[in-house]
Coordinates of C-alpha atoms in Angstrom, one line a residue:
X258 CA -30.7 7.5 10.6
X259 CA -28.1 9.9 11.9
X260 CA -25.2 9.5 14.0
X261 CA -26.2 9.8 17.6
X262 CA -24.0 11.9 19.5
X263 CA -24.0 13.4 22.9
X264 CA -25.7 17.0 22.4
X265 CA -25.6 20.1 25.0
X266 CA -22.8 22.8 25.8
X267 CA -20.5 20.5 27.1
X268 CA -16.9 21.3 26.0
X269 CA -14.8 18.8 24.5
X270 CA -12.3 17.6 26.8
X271 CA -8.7 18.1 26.0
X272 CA -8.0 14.8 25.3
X273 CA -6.3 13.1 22.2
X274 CA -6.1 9.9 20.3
X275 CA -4.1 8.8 17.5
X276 CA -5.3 5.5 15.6
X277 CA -2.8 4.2 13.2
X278 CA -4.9 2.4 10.5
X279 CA -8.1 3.3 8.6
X280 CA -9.0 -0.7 9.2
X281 CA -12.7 -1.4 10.4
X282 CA -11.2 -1.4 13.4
X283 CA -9.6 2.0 13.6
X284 CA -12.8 3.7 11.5
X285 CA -15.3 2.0 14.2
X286 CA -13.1 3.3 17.0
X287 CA -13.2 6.8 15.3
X288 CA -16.7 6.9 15.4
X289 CA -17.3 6.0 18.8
X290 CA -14.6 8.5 20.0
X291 CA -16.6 11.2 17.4
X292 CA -19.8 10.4 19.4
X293 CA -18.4 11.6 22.8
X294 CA -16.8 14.3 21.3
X295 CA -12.9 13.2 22.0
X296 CA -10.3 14.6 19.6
X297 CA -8.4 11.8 17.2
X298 CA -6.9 11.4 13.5
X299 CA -6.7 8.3 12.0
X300 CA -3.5 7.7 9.4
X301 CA -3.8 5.4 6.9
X302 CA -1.0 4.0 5.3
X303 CA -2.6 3.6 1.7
X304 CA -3.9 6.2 -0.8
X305 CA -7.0 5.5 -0.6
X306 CA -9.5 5.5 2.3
X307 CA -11.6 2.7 0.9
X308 CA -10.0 1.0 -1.8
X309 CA -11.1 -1.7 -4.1
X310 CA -9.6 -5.0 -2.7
X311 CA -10.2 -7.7 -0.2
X312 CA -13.3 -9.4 -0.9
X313 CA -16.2 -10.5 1.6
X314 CA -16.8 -9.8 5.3
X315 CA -19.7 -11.3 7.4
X316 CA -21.5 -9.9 10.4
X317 CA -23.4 -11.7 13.1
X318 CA -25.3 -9.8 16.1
X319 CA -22.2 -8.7 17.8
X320 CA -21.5 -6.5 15.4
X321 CA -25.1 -6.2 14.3
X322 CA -26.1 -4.1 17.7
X323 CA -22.7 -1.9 17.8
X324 CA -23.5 -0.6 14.2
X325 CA -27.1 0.0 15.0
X326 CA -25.5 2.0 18.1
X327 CA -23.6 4.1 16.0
X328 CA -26.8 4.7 13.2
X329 CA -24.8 2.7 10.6
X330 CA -26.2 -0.4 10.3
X331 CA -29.7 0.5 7.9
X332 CA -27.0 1.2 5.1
X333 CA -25.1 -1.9 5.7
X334 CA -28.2 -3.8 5.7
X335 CA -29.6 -2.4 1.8
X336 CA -26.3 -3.3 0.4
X337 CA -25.7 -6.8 1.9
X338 CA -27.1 -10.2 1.9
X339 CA -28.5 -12.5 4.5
X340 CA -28.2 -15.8 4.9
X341 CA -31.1 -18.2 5.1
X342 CA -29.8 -21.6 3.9
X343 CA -26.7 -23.0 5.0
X344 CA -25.1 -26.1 3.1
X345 CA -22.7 -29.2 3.9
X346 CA -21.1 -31.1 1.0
X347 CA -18.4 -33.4 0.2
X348 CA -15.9 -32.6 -3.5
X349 CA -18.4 -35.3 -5.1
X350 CA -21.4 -33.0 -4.7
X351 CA -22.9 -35.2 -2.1
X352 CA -24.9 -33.0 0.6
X353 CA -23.8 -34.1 3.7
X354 CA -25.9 -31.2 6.0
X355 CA -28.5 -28.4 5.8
X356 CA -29.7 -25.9 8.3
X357 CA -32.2 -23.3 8.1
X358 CA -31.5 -22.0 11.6
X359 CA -29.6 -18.7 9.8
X360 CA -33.4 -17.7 9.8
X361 CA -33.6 -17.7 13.2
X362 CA -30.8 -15.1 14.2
X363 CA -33.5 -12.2 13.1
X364 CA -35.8 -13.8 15.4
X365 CA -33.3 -14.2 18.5
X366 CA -31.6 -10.6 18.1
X367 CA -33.1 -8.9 15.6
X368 CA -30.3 -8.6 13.2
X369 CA -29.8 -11.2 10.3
X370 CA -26.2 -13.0 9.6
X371 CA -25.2 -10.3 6.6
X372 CA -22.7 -10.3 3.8
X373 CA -21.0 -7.8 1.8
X374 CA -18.1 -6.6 0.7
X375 CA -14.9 -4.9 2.7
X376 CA -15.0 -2.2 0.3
X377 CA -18.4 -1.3 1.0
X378 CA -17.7 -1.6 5.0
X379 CA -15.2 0.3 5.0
X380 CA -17.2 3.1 2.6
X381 CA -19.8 3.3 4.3
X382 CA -18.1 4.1 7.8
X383 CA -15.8 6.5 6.2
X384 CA -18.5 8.6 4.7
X385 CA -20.5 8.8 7.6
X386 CA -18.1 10.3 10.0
X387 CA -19.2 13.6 10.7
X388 CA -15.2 15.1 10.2
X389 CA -13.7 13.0 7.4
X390 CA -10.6 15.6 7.8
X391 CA -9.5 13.7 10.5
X392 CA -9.1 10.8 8.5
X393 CA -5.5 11.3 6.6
X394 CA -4.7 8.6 3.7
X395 CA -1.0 7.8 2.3
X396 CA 0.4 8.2 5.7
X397 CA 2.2 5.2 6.7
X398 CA 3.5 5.1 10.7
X399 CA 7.3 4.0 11.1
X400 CA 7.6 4.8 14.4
X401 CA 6.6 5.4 18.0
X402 CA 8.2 7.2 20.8
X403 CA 6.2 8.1 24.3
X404 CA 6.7 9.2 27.6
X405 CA 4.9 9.7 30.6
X406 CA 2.7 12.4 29.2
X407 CA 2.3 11.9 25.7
X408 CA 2.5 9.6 22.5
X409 CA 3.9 10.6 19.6
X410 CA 4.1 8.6 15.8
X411 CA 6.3 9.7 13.3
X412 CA 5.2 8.8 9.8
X413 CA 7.6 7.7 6.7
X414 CA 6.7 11.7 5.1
X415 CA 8.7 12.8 8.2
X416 CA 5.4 14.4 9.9
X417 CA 4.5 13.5 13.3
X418 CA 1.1 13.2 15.3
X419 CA 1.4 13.6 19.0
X420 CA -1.2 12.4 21.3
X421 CA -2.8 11.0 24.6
X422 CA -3.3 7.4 23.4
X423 CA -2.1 5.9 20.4
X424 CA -3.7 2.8 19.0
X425 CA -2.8 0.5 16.5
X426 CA -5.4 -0.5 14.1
X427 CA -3.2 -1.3 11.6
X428 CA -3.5 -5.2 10.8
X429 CA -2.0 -8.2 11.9
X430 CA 1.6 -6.6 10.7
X431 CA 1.0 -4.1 12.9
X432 CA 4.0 -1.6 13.3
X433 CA 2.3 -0.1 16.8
X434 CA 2.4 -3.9 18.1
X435 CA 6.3 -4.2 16.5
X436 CA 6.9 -0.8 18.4
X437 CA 5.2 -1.7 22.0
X438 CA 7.5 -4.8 22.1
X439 CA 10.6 -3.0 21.3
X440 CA 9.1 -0.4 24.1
X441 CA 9.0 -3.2 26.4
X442 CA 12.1 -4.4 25.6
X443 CA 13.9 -1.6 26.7
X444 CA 12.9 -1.8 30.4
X445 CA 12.3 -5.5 30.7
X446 CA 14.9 -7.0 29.5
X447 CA 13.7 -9.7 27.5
X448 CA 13.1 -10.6 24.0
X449 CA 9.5 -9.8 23.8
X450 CA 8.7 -9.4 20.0
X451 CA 10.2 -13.2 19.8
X452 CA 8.1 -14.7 22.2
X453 CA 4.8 -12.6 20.4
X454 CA 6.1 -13.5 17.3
X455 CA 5.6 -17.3 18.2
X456 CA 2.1 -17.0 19.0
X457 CA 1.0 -15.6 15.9
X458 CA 0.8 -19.0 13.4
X459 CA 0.5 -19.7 9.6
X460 CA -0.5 -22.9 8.9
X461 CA -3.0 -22.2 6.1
X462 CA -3.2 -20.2 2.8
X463 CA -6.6 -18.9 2.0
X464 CA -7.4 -17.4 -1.3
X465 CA -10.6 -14.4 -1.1
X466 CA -12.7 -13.8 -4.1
X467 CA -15.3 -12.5 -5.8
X468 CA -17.3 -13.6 -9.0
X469 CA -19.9 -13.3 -10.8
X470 CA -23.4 -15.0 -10.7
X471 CA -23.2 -18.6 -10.9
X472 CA -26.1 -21.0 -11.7
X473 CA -26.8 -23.3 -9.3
X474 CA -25.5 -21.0 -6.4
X475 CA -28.6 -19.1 -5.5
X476 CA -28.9 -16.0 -3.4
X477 CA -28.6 -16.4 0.6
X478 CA -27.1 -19.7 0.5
X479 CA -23.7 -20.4 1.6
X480 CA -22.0 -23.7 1.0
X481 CA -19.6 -25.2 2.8
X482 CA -17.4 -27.9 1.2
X483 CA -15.1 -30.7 3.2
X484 CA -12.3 -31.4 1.1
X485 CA -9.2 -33.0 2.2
X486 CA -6.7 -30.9 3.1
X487 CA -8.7 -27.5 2.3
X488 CA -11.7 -26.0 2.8
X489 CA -14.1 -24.0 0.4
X490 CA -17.0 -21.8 1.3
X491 CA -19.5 -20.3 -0.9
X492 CA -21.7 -17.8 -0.7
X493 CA -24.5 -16.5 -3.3
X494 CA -25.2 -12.8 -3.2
X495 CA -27.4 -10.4 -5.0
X496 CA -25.7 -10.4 -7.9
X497 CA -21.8 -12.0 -7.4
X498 CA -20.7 -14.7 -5.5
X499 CA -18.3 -14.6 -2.6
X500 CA -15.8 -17.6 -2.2
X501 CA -12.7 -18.3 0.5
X502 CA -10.7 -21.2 -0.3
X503 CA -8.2 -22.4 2.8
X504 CA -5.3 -24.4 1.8
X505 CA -3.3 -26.8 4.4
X506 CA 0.2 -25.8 3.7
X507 CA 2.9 -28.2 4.1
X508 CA 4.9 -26.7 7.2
X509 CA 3.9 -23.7 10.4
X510 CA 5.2 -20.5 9.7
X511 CA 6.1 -18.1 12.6
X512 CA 5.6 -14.4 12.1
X513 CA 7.7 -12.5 10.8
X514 CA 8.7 -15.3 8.4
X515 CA 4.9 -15.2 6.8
X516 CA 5.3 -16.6 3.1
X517 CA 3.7 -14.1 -0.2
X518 CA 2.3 -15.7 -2.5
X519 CA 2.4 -15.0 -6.2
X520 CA -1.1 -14.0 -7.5
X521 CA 0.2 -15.5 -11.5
X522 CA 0.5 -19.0 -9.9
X523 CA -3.1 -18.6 -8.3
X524 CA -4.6 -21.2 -10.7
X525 CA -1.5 -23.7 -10.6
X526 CA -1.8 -23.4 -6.9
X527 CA -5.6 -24.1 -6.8
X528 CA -5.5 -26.9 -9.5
X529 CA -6.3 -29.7 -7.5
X530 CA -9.5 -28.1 -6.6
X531 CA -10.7 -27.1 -10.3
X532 CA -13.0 -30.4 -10.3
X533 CA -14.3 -30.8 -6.6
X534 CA -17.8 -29.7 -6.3
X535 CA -19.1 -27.2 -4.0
X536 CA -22.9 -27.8 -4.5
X537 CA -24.9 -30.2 -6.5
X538 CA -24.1 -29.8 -10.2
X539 CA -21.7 -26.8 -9.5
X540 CA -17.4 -27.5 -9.6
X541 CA -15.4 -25.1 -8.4
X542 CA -14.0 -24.2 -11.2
X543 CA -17.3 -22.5 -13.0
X544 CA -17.0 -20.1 -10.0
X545 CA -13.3 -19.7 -10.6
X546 CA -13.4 -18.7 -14.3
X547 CA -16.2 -16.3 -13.2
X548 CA -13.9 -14.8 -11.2
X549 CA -13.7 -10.5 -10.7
X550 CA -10.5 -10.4 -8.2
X551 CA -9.2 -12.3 -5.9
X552 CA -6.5 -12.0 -3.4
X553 CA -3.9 -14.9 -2.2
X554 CA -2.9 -14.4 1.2
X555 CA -1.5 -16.3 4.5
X556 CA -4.0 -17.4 6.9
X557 CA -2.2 -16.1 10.6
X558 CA -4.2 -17.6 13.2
X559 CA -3.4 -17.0 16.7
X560 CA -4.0 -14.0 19.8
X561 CA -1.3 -12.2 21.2
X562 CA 0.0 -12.0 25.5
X563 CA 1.2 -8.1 24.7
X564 CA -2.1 -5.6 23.9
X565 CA -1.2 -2.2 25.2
X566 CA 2.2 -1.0 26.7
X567 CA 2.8 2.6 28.4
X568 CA 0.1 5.1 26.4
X569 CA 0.2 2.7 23.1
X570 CA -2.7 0.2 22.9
X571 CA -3.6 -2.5 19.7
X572 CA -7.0 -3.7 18.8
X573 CA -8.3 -5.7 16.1
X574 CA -6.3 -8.2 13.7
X575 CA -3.2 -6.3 15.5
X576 CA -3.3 -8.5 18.6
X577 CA -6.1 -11.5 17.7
X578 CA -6.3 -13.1 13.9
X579 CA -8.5 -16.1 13.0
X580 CA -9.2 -17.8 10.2
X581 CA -12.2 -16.4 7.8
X582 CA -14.2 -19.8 8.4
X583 CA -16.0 -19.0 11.5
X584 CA -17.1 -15.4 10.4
X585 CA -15.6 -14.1 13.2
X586 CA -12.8 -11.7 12.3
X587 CA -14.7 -8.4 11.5
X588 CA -17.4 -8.8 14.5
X589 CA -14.3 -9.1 17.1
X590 CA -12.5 -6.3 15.2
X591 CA -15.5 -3.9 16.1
X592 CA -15.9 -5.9 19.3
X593 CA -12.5 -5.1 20.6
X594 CA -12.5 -1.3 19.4
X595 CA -15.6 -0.6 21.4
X596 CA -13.8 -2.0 24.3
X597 CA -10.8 0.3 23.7
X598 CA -13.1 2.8 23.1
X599 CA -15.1 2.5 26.5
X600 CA -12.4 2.2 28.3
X601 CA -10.9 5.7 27.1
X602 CA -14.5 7.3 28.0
X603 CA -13.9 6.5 31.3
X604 CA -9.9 8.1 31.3
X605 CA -11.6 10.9 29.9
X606 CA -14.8 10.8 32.9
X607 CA -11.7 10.6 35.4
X608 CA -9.7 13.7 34.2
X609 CA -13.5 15.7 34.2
X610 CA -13.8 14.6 37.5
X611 CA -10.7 15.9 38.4
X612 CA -9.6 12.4 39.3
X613 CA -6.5 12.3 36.9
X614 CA -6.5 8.4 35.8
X615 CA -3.6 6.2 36.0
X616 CA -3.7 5.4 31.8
X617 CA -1.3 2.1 31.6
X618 CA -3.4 0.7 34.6
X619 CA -7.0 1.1 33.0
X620 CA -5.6 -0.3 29.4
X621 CA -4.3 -3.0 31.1
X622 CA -7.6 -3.5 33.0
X623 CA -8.8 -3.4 29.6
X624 CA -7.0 -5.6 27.9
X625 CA -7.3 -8.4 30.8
X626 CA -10.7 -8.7 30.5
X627 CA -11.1 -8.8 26.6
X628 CA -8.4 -11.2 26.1
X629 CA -10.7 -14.4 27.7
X630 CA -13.4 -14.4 24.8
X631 CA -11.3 -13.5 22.2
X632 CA -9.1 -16.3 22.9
X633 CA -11.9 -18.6 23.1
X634 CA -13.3 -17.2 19.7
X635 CA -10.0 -17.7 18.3
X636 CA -9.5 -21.3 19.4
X637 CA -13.0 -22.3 17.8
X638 CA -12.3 -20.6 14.3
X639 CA -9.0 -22.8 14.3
X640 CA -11.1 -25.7 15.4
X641 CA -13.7 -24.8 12.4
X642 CA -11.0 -25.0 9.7
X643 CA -9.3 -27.9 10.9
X644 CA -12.2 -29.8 10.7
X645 CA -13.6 -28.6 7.6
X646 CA -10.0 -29.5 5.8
X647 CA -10.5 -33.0 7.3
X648 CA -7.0 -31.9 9.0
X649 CA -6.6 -35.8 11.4
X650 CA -8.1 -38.9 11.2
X651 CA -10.5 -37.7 13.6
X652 CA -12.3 -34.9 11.7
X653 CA -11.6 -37.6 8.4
X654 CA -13.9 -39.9 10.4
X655 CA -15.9 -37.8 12.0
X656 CA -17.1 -34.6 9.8
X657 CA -19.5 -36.7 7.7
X658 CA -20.9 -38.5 10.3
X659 CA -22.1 -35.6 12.3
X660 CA -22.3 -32.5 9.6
X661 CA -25.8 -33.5 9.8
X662 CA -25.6 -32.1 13.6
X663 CA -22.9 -29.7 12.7
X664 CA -24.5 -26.6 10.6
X665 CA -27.5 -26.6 13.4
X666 CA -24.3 -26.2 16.2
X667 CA -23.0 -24.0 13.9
X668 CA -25.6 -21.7 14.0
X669 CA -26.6 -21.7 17.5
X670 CA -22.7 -21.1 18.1
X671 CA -22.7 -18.0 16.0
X672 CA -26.2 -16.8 18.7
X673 CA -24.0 -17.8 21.6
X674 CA -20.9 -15.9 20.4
X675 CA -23.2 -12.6 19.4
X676 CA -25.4 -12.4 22.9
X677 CA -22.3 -12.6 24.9
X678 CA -20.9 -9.4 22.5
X679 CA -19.7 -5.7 24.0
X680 CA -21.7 -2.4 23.3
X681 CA -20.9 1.2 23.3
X682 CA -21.4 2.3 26.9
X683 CA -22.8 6.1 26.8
X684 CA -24.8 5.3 23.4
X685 CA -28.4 4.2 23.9
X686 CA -29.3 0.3 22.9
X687 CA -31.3 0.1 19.4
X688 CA -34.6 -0.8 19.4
X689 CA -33.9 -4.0 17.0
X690 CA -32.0 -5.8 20.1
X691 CA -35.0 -5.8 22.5
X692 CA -37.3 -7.7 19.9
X693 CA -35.2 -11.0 19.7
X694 CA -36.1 -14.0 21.9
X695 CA -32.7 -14.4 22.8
X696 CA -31.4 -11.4 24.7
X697 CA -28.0 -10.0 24.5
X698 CA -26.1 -10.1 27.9
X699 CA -23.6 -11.1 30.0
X700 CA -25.3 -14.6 31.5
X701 CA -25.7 -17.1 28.7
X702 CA -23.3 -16.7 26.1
X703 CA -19.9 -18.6 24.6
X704 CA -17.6 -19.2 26.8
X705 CA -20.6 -18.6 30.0
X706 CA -20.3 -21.8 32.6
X707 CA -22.7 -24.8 30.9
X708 CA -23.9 -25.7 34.0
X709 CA -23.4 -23.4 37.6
X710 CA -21.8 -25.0 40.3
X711 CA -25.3 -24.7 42.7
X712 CA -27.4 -27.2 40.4
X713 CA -24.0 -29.5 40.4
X714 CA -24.7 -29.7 44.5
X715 CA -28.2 -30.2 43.9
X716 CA -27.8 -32.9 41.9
X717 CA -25.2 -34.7 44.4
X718 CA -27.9 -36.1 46.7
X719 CA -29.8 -37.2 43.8
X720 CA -26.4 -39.4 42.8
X721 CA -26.1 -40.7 46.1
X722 CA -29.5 -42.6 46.2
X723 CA -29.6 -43.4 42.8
X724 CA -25.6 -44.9 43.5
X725 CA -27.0 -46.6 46.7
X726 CA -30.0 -48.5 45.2
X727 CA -27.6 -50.8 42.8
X728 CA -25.7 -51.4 46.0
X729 CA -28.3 -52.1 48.0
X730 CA -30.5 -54.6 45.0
X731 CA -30.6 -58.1 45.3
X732 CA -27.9 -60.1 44.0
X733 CA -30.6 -62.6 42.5
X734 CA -33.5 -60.9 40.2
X735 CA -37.0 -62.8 40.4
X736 CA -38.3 -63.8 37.5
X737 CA -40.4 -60.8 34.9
X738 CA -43.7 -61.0 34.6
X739 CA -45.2 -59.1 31.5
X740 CA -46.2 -56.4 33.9
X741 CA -42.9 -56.4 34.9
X742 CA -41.8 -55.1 31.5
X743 CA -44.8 -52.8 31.5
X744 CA -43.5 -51.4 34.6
X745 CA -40.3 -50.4 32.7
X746 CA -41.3 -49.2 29.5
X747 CA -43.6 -46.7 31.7
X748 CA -40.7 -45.6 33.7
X749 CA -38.1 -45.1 30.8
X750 CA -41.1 -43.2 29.4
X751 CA -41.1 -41.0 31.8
X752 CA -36.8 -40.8 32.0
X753 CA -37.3 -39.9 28.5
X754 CA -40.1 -37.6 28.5
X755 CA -38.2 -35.4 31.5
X756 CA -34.8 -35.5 29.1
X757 CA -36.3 -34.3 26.6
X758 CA -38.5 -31.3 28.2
X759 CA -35.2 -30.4 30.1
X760 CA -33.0 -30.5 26.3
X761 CA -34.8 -27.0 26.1
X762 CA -33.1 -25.6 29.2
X763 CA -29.9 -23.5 28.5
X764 CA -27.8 -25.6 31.1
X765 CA -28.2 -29.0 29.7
X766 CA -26.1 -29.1 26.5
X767 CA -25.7 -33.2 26.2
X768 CA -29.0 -34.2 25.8
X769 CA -31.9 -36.0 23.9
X770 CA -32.7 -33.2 21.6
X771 CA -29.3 -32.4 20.9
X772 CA -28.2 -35.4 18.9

């Protein structure tokens, strides 16, 4: 499958964007802006374009149907796995949970729930941009300056890019977001990178690596392990095994004051879980001393207030990071470039129109309405580890008492998450999308009302004369006669038999069929 572009002798419009970082992001954003013709350059900061580090990235159908937009996704797809079985256990080896419902998300959107590595993301939408020139490696941005016509970056070479928009892509260190602060800083008044800074949280250290086939770990399985004070998740693959390890450290960090950590003290720091189990007969440690690479990094969690300033906008782990537990991170990475990206199509629509656009006003429009379901996706990834590490006496207490209930929510919360995810606006929806039982859209998604307001005043009448027939019943019962209890059993069948026809319904979330 090709890129799909917009054909015909329409002339580019004189329009420019410069992405700092070649991140998933940035190269997603890239291709969108390729596909409506719209000059860019993306600088990267390393040598290398796609270079061999990082380990594992998942993808769920919001990113599914955005790839399969941009004639990526059948690559993707032959060099990853999908998931089918989905595993709960304690560090004794003890299963505690099992879903199959993984199955089910090629049914309700077409797309599996797909693993692979970084590397081969980031490959794969490198080499299929139709102008890799634009794509410059080894040049690392130190600096922003813009005015009301243009944005220009210089980078630590001395060369500079100048264009309409500039847009950080560039990681949760992000120099763009560093530079919009100080930007804002200048006319407001106010210590803005201080107050950013203090959103974005460290609280966890997660280890990412990759390894070699292990028995007992079969391929399409992922395990997930409750252990006290970290979390471990396994996955089997085709012919390697992907693990993330979070570690509960012993105090918050605030950014910029993010600890390293020393990748020779990786084993002394993972010690403690050498002998836990993360699936019957299998320790952790025959997956460690398989391992190929690894990396040992803090685990920021938070979303920042600050997405755009002026001409200068930041998407991806620049302005929300979560942790790697909820499978999130990449899908809301391309989520939030196709955002950006729509939103510059239509600055672009506006100046063809002859209808010059206010730029600050539409990224702010923009970043306004993304910032809701990121922050919600954000707030259950944190949720997910906490409760995974056992963090309180609450998840201590309960995490093995409902995980039998918790890989089946799991699943239907990754649906919920990807029906309620963006597309590219001008680019026509893939086939794939409109043969799932479980449309993509705006009305029933994460973060979507559980139940609307008009069947809450429905209902009110229905409360009143249930409310009035206890006040209104005798104060002295009669004595039961068998039929009498007959009489009862027929009419809690038929309570029953209603709550459990209505579990079905989208609305009603606590009910029969959900425990």
């Amino acid at each position: 499958m090709t890129l799909r572009s917009i054909s015909g002798d329409i002339k580019p419009p004189k329009f420019k964007v410069v992405i700092v970082g070649g991140s998933i992001a940035g190269l997603t954003l890239a291709h969108v802006l390729a596909a409506y013709n719209i000059d860019f350059v993306v600088l990267e900061a390393r040598e290398e374009i796609a270079p061999n580090v990082g380990a594992s990235i998942g993808f769920t159908g919001n990113a599914h149907r955005i790839l399969d937009q941009l004639g990526v996704w059948d690559e993707l797809a032959e060099l990853a796995t999908p998931i089918v079985n989905n595993y709960v256990w304690n560090d004794r080896g003890h299963q505690l949970g099992y879903t199959g419902a993984f199955k089910l998300s090629q049914v309700r959107h077409g797309y599996p729930v797909i693993f692979l590595t970084r590397q081969q993301v980031l490959d794969v939408l490198w080499n299929r941009l139709p102008d890799k020139s634009r794509v410059l490696a080894g040049k690392k941005v130190v600096k922003m300056e813009q005015s009301s016509t243009e944005a220009t970056v210089q980078c630590l070479d001395g060369s500079t890019y100048t264009g309409d928009i500039v847009v950080g892509a560039d990681g949760v260190h992000s120099i763009i977001h560093k530079e919009m602060c100080r930007h804002m800083e200048m006319t407001q008044q106010s210590d803005v990178l201080l107050s950013e800074n203090k959103r974005m949280v460290t609280q966890y250290r997660g280890v990412f690596g990759i390894s070699s086939s292990v028995t007992g770990i079969k391929e399409g399985e992922m395990h997930n392990v409750f252990v006290k004070g970290a979390s471990i998740l396994v996955i089997g693959c085709k012919d390697h095994v992907f693990w993330i390890v979070g570690v509960k450290m012993e105090r918050t960090y605030y950014a910029p004051e993010t600890p390293r950590f020393d990748q020779s003290q990786l084993e002394d720091d993972l010690a403690f879980l050498m002998d836990k189990h993360v699936c019957a007969g299998v320790q952790f440690k025959e997956v460690y001393q398989r391992c190929i690479r690894s990396s040992h990094l803090p685990l920021e969690e938070g979303i920042f207030e600050r997405w755009n300033c002026g001409r200068a906008a930041c998407i991806g782990d620049s302005v929300h990071k979560m942790t790697p537990n909820l499978g999130q991170g990449g899908c809301c990475a391309i989520e939030s470039a196709v955002t950006l990206a729509n939103a510059i199509i239509e600055i672009v629509q506006s100046r063809e129109k002859q209808q010059p656009p206010n730029i600050e006003t539409r990224l702010d429009s923009w970043a306004t309405a993304s910032k809701p379901r990121m922050r919600l996706i954000c707030t259950l990834s944190e949720m997910v580890i906490r409760m995974q590490s056992l963090d309180n006496v609450v998840y201590e207490i309960t995490g093995p008492i409902f995980s039998k209930y918790y890989m089946d929510t799991f699943a239907d919360l990754i649906s919920d998450m990807g029906v309620g995810g963006e597309c590219i606006s001008f680019l026509p929806l893939p086939e794939r999308q409109r043969t799932g039982t479980m449309p993509f859209g705006k009305r029933h998604y994460i973060g979507s009302p559980i139940i609307p307001p008009g069947r809450l005043l429905w209902s009110i009448p229905l409360l009143i004369c249930f409310s009035l027939s206890i006040l209104m019943s005798p104060a002295e019962i009669p004595a039961s006669s068998s039929w009498d209890v007959y009489s009862a059993i027929a009419d809690l069948g038929i309570f029953q038999t209603i709550w459990a026809l209505e579990s079905v319904r989208i609305c009603n979330a606590i009910t029969f069929m959900s425990l």
